[in-house]
CSV table of C-alpha atoms in Angstrom, one decimal:
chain,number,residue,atom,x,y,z
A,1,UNK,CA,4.9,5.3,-17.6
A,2,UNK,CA,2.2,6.6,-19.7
A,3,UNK,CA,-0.9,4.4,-20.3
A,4,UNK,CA,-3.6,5.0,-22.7
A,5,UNK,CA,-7.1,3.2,-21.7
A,6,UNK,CA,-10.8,4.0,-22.8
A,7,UNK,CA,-12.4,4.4,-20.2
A,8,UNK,CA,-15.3,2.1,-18.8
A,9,UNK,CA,-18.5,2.1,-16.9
A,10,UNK,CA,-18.9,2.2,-13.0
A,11,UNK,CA,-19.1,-0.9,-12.1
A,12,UNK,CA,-20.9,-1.9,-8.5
A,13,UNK,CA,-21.2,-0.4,-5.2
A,14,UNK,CA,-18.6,1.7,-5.0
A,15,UNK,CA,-16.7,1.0,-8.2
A,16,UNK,CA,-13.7,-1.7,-8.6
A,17,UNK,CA,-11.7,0.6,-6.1
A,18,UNK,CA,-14.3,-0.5,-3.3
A,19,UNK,CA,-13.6,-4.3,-4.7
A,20,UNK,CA,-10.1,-3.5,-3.8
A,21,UNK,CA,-10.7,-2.4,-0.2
A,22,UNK,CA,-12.8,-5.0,0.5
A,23,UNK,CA,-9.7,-8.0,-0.6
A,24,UNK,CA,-7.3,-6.2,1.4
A,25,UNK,CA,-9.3,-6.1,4.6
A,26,UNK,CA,-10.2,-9.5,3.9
A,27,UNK,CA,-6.7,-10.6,3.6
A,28,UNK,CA,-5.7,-8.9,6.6
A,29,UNK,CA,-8.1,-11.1,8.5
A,30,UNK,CA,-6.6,-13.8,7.3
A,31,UNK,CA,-2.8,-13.1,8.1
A,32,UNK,CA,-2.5,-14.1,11.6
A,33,UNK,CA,-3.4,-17.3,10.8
A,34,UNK,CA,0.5,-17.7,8.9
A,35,UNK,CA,2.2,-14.5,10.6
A,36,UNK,CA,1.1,-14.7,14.0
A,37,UNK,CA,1.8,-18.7,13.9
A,38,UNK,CA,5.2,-18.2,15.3
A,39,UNK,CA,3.9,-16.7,18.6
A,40,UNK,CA,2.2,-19.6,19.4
A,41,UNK,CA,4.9,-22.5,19.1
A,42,UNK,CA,7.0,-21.9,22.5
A,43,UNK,CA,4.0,-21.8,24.1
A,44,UNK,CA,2.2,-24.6,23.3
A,45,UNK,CA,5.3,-26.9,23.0
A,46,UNK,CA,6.0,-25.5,27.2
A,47,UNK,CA,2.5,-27.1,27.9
A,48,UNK,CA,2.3,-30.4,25.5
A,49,UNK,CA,6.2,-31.0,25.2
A,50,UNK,CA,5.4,-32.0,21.6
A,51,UNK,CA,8.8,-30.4,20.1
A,52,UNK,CA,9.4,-27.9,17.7
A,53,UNK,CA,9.6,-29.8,14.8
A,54,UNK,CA,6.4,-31.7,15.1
A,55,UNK,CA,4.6,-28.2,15.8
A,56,UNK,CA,5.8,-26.5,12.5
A,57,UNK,CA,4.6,-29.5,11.2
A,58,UNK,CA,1.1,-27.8,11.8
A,59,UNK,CA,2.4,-25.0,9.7
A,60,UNK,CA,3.2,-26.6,7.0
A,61,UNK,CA,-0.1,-28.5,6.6
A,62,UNK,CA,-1.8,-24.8,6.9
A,63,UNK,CA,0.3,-23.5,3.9
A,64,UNK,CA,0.1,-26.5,1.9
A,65,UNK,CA,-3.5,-26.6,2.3
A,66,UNK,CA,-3.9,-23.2,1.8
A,67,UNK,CA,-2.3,-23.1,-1.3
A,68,UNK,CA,-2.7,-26.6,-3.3
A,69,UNK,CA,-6.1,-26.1,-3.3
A,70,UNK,CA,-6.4,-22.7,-4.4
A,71,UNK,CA,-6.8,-23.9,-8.0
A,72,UNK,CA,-10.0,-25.4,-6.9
A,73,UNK,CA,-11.6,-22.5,-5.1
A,74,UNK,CA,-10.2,-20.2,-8.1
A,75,UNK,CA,-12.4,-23.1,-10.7
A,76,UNK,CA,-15.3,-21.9,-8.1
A,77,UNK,CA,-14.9,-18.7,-8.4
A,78,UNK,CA,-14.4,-18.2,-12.3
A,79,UNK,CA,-17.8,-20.2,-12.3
A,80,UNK,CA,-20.2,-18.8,-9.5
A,81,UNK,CA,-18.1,-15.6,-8.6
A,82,UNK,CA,-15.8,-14.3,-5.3
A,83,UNK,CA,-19.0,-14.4,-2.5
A,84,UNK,CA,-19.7,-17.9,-1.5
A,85,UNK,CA,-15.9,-19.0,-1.7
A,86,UNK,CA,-15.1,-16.2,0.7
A,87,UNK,CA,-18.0,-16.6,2.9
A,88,UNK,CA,-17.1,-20.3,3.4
A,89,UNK,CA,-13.5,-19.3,3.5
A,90,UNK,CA,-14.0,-16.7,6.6
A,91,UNK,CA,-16.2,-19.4,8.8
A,92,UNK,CA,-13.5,-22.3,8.5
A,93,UNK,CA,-10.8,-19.5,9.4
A,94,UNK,CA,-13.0,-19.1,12.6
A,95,UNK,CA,-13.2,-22.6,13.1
A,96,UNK,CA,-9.9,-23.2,12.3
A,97,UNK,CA,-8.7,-21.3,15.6
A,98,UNK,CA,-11.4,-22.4,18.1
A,99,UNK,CA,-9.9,-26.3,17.3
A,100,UNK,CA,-6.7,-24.7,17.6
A,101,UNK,CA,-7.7,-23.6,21.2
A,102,UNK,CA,-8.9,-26.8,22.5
A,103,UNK,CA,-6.0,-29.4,20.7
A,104,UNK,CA,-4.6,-31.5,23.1
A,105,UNK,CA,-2.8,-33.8,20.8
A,106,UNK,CA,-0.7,-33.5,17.5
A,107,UNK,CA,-3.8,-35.0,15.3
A,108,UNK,CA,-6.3,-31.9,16.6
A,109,UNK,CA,-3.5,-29.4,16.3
A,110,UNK,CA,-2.9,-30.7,12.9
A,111,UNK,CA,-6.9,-30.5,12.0
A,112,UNK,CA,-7.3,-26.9,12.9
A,113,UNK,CA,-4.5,-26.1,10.7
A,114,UNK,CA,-6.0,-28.0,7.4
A,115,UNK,CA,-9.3,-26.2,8.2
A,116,UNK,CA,-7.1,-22.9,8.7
A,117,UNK,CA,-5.5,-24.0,5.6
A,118,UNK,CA,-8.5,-24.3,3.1
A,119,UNK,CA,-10.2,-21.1,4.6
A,120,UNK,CA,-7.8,-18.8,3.9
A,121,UNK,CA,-7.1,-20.3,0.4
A,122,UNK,CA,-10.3,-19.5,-0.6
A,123,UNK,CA,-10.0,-16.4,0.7
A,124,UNK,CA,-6.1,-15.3,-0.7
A,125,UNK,CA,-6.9,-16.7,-4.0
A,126,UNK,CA,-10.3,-15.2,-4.4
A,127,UNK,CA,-9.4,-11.4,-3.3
A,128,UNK,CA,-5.9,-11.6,-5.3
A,129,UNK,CA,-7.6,-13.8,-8.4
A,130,UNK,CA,-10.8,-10.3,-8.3
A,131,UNK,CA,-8.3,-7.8,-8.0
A,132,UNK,CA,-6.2,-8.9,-11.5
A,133,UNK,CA,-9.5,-8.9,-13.0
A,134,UNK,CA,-10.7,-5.7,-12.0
A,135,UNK,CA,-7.0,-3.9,-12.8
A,136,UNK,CA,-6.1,-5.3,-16.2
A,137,UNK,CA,-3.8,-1.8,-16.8
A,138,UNK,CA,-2.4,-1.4,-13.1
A,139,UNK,CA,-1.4,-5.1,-12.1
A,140,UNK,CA,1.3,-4.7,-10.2
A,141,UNK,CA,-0.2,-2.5,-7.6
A,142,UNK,CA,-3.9,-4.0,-7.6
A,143,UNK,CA,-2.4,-7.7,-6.6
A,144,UNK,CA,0.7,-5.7,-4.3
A,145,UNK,CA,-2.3,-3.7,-2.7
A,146,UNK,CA,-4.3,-6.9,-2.0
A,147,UNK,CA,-1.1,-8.8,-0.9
A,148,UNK,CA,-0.1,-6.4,1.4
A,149,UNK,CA,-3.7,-7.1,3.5
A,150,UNK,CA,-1.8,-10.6,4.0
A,151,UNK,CA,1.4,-9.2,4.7
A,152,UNK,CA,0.5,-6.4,6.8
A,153,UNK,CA,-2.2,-7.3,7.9
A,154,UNK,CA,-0.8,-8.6,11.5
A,155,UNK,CA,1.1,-5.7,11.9
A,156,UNK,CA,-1.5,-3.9,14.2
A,157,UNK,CA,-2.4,-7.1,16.4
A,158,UNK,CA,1.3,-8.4,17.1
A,159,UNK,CA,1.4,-6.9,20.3
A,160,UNK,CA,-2.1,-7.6,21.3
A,161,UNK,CA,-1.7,-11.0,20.4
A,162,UNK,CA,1.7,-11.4,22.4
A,163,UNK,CA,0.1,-9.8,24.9
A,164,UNK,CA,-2.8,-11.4,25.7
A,165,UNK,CA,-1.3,-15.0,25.1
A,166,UNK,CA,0.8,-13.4,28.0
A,167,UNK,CA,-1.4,-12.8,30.3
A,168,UNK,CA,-5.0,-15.0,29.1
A,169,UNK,CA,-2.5,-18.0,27.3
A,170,UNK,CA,-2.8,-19.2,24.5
A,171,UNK,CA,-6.0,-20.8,24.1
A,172,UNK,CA,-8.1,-18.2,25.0
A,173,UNK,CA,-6.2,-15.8,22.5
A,174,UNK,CA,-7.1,-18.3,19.2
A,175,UNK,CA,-10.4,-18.4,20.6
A,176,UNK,CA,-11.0,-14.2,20.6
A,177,UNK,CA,-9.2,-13.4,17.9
A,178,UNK,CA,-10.0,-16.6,15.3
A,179,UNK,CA,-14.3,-15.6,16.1
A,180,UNK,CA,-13.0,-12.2,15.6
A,181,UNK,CA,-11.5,-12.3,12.3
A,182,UNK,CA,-13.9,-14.5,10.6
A,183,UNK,CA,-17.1,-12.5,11.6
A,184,UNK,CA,-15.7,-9.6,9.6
A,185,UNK,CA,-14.6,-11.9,6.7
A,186,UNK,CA,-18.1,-13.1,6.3
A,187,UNK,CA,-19.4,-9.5,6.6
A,188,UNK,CA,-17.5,-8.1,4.2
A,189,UNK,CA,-17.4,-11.2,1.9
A,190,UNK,CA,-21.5,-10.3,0.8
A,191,UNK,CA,-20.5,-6.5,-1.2
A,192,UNK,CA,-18.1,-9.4,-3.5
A,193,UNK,CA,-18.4,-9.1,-7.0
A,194,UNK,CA,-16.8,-10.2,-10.2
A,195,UNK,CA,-16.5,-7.7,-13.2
A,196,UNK,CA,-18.5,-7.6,-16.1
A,197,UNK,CA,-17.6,-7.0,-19.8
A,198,UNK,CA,-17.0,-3.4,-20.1
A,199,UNK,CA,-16.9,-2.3,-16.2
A,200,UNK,CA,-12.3,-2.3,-16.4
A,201,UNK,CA,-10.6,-0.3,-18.3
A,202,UNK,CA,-9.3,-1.7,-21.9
A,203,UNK,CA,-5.5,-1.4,-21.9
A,204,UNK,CA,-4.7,-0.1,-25.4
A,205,UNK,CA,-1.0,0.7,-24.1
A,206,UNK,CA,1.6,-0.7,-21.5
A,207,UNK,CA,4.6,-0.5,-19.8
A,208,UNK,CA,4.8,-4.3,-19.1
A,209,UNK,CA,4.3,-7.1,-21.5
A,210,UNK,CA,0.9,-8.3,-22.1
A,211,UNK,CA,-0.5,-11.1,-23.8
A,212,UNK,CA,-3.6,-10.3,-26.1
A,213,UNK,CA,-5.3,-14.1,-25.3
A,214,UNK,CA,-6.7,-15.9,-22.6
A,215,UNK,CA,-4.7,-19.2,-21.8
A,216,UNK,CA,-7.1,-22.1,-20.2
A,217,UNK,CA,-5.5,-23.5,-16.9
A,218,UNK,CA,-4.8,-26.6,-19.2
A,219,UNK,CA,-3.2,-24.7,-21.9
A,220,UNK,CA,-1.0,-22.5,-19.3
A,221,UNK,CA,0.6,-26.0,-18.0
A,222,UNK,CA,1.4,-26.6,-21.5
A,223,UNK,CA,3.9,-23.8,-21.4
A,224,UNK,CA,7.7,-23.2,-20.0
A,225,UNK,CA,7.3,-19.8,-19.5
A,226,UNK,CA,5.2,-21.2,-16.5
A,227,UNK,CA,7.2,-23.6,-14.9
A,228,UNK,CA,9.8,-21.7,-14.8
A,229,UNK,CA,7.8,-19.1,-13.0
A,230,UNK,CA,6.9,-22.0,-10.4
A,231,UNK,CA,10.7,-22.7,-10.2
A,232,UNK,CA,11.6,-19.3,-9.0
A,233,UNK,CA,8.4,-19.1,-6.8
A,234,UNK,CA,9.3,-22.0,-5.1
A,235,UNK,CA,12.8,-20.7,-4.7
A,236,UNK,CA,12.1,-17.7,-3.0
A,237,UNK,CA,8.9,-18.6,-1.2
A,238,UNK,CA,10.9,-21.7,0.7
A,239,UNK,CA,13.9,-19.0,1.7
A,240,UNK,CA,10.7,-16.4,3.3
A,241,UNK,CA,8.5,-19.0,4.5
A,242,UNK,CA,12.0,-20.2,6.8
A,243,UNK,CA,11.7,-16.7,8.4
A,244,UNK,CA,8.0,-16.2,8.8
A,245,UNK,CA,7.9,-19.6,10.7
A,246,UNK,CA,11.2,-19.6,12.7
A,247,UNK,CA,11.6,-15.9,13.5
A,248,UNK,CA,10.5,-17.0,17.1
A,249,UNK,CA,12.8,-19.9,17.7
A,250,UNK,CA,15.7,-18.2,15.9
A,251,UNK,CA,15.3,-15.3,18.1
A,252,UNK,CA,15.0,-17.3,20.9
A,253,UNK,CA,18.3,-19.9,20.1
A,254,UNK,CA,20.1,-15.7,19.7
A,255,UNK,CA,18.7,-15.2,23.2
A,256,UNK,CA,17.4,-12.0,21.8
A,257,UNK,CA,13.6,-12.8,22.2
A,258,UNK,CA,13.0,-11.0,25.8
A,259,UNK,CA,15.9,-8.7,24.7
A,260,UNK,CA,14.5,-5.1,25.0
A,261,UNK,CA,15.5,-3.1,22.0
A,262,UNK,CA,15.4,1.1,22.0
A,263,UNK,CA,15.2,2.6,17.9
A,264,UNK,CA,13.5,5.9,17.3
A,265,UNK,CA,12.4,6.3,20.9
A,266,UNK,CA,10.6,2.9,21.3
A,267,UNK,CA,11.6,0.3,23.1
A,268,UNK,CA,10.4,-3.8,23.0
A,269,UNK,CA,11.7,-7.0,23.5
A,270,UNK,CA,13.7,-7.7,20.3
A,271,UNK,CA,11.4,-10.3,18.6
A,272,UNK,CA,8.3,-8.3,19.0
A,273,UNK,CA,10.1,-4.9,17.8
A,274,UNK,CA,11.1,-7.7,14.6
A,275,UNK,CA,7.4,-8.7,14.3
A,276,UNK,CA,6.1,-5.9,14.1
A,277,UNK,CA,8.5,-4.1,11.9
A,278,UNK,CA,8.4,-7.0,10.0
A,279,UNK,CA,4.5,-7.2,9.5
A,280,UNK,CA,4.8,-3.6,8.0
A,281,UNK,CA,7.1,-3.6,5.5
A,282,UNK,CA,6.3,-7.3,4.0
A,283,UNK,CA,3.2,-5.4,3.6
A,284,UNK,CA,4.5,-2.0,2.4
A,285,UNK,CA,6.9,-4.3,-0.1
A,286,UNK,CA,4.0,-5.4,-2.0
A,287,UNK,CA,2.8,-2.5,-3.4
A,288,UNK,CA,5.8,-0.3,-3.7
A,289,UNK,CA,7.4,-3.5,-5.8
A,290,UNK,CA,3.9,-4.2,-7.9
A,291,UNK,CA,3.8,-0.5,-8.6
A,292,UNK,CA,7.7,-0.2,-9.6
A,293,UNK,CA,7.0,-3.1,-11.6
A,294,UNK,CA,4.4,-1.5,-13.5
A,295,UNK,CA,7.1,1.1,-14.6
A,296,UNK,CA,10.2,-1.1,-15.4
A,297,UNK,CA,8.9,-4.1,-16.0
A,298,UNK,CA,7.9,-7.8,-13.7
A,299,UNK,CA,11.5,-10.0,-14.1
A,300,UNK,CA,13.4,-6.6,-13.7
A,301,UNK,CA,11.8,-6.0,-10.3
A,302,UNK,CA,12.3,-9.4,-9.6
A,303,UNK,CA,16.0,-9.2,-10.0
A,304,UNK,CA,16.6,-6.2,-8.1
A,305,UNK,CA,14.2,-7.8,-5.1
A,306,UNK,CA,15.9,-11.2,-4.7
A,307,UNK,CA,19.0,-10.1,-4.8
A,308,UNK,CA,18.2,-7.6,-2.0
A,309,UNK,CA,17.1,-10.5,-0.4
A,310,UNK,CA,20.5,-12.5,-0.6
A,311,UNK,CA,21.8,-9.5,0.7
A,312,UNK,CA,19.4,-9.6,3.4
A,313,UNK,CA,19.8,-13.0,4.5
A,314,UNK,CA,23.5,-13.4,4.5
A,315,UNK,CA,23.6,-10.0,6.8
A,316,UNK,CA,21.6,-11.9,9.4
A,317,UNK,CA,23.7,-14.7,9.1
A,318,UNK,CA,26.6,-12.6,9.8
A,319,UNK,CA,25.2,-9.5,12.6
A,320,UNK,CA,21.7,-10.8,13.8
A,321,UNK,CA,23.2,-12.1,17.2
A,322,UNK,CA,23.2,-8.2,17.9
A,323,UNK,CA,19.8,-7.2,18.9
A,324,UNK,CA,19.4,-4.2,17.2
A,325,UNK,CA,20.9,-5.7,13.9
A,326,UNK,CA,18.4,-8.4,14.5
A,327,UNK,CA,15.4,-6.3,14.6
A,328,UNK,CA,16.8,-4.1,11.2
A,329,UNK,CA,18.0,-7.1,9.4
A,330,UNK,CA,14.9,-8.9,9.6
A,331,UNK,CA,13.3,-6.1,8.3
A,332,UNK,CA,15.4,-6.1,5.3
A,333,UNK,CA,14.3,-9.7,4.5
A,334,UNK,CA,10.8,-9.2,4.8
A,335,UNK,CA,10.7,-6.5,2.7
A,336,UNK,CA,12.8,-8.1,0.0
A,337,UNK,CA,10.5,-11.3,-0.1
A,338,UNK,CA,6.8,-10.1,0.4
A,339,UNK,CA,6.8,-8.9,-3.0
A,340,UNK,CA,6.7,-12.2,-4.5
A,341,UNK,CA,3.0,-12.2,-3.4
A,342,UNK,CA,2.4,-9.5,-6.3
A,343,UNK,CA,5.0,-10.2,-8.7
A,344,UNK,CA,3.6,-13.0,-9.5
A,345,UNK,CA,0.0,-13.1,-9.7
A,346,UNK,CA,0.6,-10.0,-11.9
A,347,UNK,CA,3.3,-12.1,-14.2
A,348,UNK,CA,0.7,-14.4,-14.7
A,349,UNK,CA,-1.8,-12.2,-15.4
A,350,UNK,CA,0.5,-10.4,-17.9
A,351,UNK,CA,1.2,-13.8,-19.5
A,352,UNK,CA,-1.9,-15.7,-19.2
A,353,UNK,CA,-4.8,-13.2,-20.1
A,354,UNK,CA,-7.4,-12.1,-17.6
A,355,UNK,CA,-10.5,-14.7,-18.3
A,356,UNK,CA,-8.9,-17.5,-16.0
A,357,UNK,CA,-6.9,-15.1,-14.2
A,358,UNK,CA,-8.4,-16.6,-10.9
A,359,UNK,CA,-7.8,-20.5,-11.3
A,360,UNK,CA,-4.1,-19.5,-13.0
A,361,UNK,CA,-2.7,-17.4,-10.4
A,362,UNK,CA,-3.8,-20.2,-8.1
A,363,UNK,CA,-1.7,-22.9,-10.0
A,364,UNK,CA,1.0,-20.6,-9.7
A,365,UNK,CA,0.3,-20.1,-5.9
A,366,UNK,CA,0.7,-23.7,-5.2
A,367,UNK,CA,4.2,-22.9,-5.2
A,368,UNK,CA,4.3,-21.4,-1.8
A,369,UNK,CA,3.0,-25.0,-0.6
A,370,UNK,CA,5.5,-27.1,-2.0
A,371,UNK,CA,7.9,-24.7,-0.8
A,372,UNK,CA,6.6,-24.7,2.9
A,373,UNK,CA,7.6,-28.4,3.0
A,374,UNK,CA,11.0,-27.7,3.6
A,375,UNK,CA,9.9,-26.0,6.6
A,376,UNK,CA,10.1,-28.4,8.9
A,377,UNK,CA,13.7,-29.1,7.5
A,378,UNK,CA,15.4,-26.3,8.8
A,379,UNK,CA,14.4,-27.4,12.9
A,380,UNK,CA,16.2,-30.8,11.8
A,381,UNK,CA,19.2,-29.2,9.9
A,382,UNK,CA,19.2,-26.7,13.4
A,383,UNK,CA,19.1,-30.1,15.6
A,384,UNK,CA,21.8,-31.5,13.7
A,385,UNK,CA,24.4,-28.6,13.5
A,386,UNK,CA,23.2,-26.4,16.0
A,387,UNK,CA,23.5,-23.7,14.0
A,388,UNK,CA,21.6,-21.7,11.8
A,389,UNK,CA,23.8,-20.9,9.6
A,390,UNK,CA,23.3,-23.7,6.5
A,391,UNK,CA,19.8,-22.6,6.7
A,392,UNK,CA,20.6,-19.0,6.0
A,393,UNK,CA,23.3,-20.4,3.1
A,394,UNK,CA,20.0,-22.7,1.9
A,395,UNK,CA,17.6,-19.8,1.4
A,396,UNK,CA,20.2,-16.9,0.1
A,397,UNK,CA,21.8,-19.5,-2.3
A,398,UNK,CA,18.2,-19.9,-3.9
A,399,UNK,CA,17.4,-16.0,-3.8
A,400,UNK,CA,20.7,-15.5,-6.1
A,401,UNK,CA,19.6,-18.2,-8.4
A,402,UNK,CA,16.3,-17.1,-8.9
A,403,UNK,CA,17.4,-13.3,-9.4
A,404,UNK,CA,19.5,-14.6,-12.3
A,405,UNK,CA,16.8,-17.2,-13.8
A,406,UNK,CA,14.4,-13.7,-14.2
A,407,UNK,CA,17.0,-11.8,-16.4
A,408,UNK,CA,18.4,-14.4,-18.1
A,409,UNK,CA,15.9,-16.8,-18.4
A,410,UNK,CA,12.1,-15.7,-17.4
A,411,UNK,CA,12.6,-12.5,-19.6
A,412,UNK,CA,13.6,-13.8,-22.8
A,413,UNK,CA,11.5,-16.6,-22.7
A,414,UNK,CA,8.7,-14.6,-22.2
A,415,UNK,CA,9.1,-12.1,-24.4
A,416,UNK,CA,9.0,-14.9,-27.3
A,417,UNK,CA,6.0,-16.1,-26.0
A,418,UNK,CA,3.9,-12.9,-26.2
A,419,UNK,CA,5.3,-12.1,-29.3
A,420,UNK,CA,4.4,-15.5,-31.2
A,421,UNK,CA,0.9,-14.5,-29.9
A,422,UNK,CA,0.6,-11.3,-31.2
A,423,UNK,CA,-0.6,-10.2,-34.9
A,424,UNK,CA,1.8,-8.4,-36.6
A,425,UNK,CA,-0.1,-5.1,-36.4
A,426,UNK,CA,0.4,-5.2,-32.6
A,427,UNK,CA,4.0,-6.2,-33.0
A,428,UNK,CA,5.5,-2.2,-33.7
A,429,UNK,CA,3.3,-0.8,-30.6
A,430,UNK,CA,5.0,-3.4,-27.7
A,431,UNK,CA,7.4,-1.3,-25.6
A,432,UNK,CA,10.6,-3.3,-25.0
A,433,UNK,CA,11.0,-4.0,-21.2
């Protein structure tokens, strides 16, 4: 859709586009820490006999720090700007995998993931928080661009990372690869900068509904229109965050993990094939949803994505004990639920105004952590019914709520509240979604 902007200024070194590349490298760094988790738990559970469940306990203190305290770090970067949150950010990340290399008990294990945690909070919220600021008129793709660092960004070191825990173990492979990721965090981190007044474009024109004020973090709690948005985050995040953690053991209770698995002339063992699929296109989702949603509006993309995701999830349920459905199927989820990582910050963005945009969309994000504590849940409901099954019925059942709540619920809602903000000059210009 047609936008009319004035245009502004250059901004710095190389323009907000060069802000842009910077968050998605940065988030790249930072994805193995959540999407190359799974690798690790069979192996260090074979050397510690710690079980499953007390493992993914690690992950869930990683998400839940890396989220709940994103608010924080967003306060800190509103006030002194993106640079010294992500430099800290990127040198706990490091640190966070070097403790992870030497734990020998649950406590240490569960240290280096709260260090991992608040790193690549700092970082996340930061480069997502810069990009809304710097693309007030293209949203959607700006925060699905700098998402898909996150999701995608452990695409390219899946198989190195499988393979060296392989052949070097574990420990040696947090070491390498935790040093490795954080030295390019903190290199990248010093070209950070936060936009000043009349460096972004002014949108005069939209295809999405935009709120003309700037909502305080205080004043954004105040309003429904929020926690409903936290509602459906949770929602979906708790269905996703089920996959990212347990693709390994789910694979592995399918006995499709060392499965090898031939599509388009390749051929791997069935979970990496997944993982690396996977890692693509809950990358690739991110964009291609933010930019769709840019055209036809936030809670209509919504719909159309968690539904796909139902979909998804119920197939797996039903045809993932073949190996090549597996490997597709998974696919099909991951691309259905990365986009949440973009929908959102850019809904609140849209809803919130830009001058907070930062602390807000990290408010929002502390939905992902109160979904990861139903993690763990899914080993014990596994344990207990030796099946996977009600976890699949858990986390579709949600996806079909939450497509419903953003038609008939999120949209309307909305809507009402933009308009009550607007002056009634602006009122005849707002394109219906």
């Amino acid at each position: 859709m047609h936008q009319a902007l004035t245009e502004a200024p250059k901004g710095p070194l190389g323009g907000r586009w060069f802000q842009l590349v910077i968050g998605v490298i940065c988030m790249s760094m930072i994805a193995n820490l959540q999407y190359g988790w799974t690798l690790f738990v069979n192996p260090i559970d074979e050397k510690y006999h710690w079980g499953r469940a007390a493992i993914q306990v690690a992950f869930t203190i990683f998400v839940v720090m890396e989220t709940w305290l994103v608010p924080i770090e967003g306060w800190f970067v509103d006030k002194f700007g993106p640079r010294i949150v992500v430099l800290i950010g990127g040198a706990l990340c490091a640190v966070a995998w070097a403790v992870n290399s030497v734990a020998d008990s649950l406590a240490m294990l569960y240290l280096g993931a709260a260090l991992g945690g608040i790193g690549a909070g700092g970082v996340y919220g930061t480069c997502v928080g810069n990009a809304l600021k710097w693309f007030p008129d293209r949203r959607g793709l700006a925060a699905g661009l700098t998402a898909a660092g996150f999701g995608a960004g452990s695409a390219l070191t899946v198989v190195p990372i499988a393979n060296m825990i392989h052949s070097s173990g574990y420990e040696a492979t947090f070491m390498t690869f935790g040093i490795g990721q954080g030295v390019v965090i903190l290199a990248l981190a010093w070209f950070l900068a936060s936009p000043k007044k009349g460096q972004v474009p002014e949108v005069t024109r939209s295809a999405v509904s935009q709120t003309r004020e700037s909502y305080t973090p205080v004043q954004m709690l105040k309003t429904p229109v929020f926690w409903v948005m936290y509602a459906m985050f949770v929602m979906v995040a708790a269905g996703g965050l089920m996959a990212t953690a347990q693709l390994g053991p789910i694979a592995k209770d399918f006995h499709l993990d060392g499965v090898p698995v031939s599509i388009m002339g390749l051929t791997l063992p069935a979970l990496t094939f997944a993982l690396s699929i996977d890692r693509v296109l809950n990358g690739v989702t991110r964009p291609f949803f933010g930019w769709v949603s840019d055209h036809i509006g936030r809670e209509n993309t919504m719909f159309i994505a968690f539904s796909l995701e139902c979909f998804g999830i119920l197939a797996l349920n039903q045809w993932g004990h073949n190996p090549v459905a597996f490997v597709i199927l998974t696919g099909l989820v991951f691309f259905a639920w990365g986009e949440i990582y973009s929908l959102f910050p850019a809904l609140c963005g849209d809803s919130f105004g830009s001058k907070f945009a930062t602390t807000n969309a990290g408010l929002l994000y502390t939905a992902k952590g109160t979904a990861s504590l139903v993690v763990p849940f899914a080993n014990v409901a596994v344990a207990s019914t030796g099946s996977w099954q009600a976890v699949f019925f858990f986390a579709a059942a949600v996806n079909g709520i939450a497509a419903l709540l953003a038609i008939f619920v999120l949209k309307p809602m909305r809507a009402r509240q933009i308009t009550a903000t607007l002056p009634a000059s602006k009122l005849a210009a707002e394109p219906a979604q």
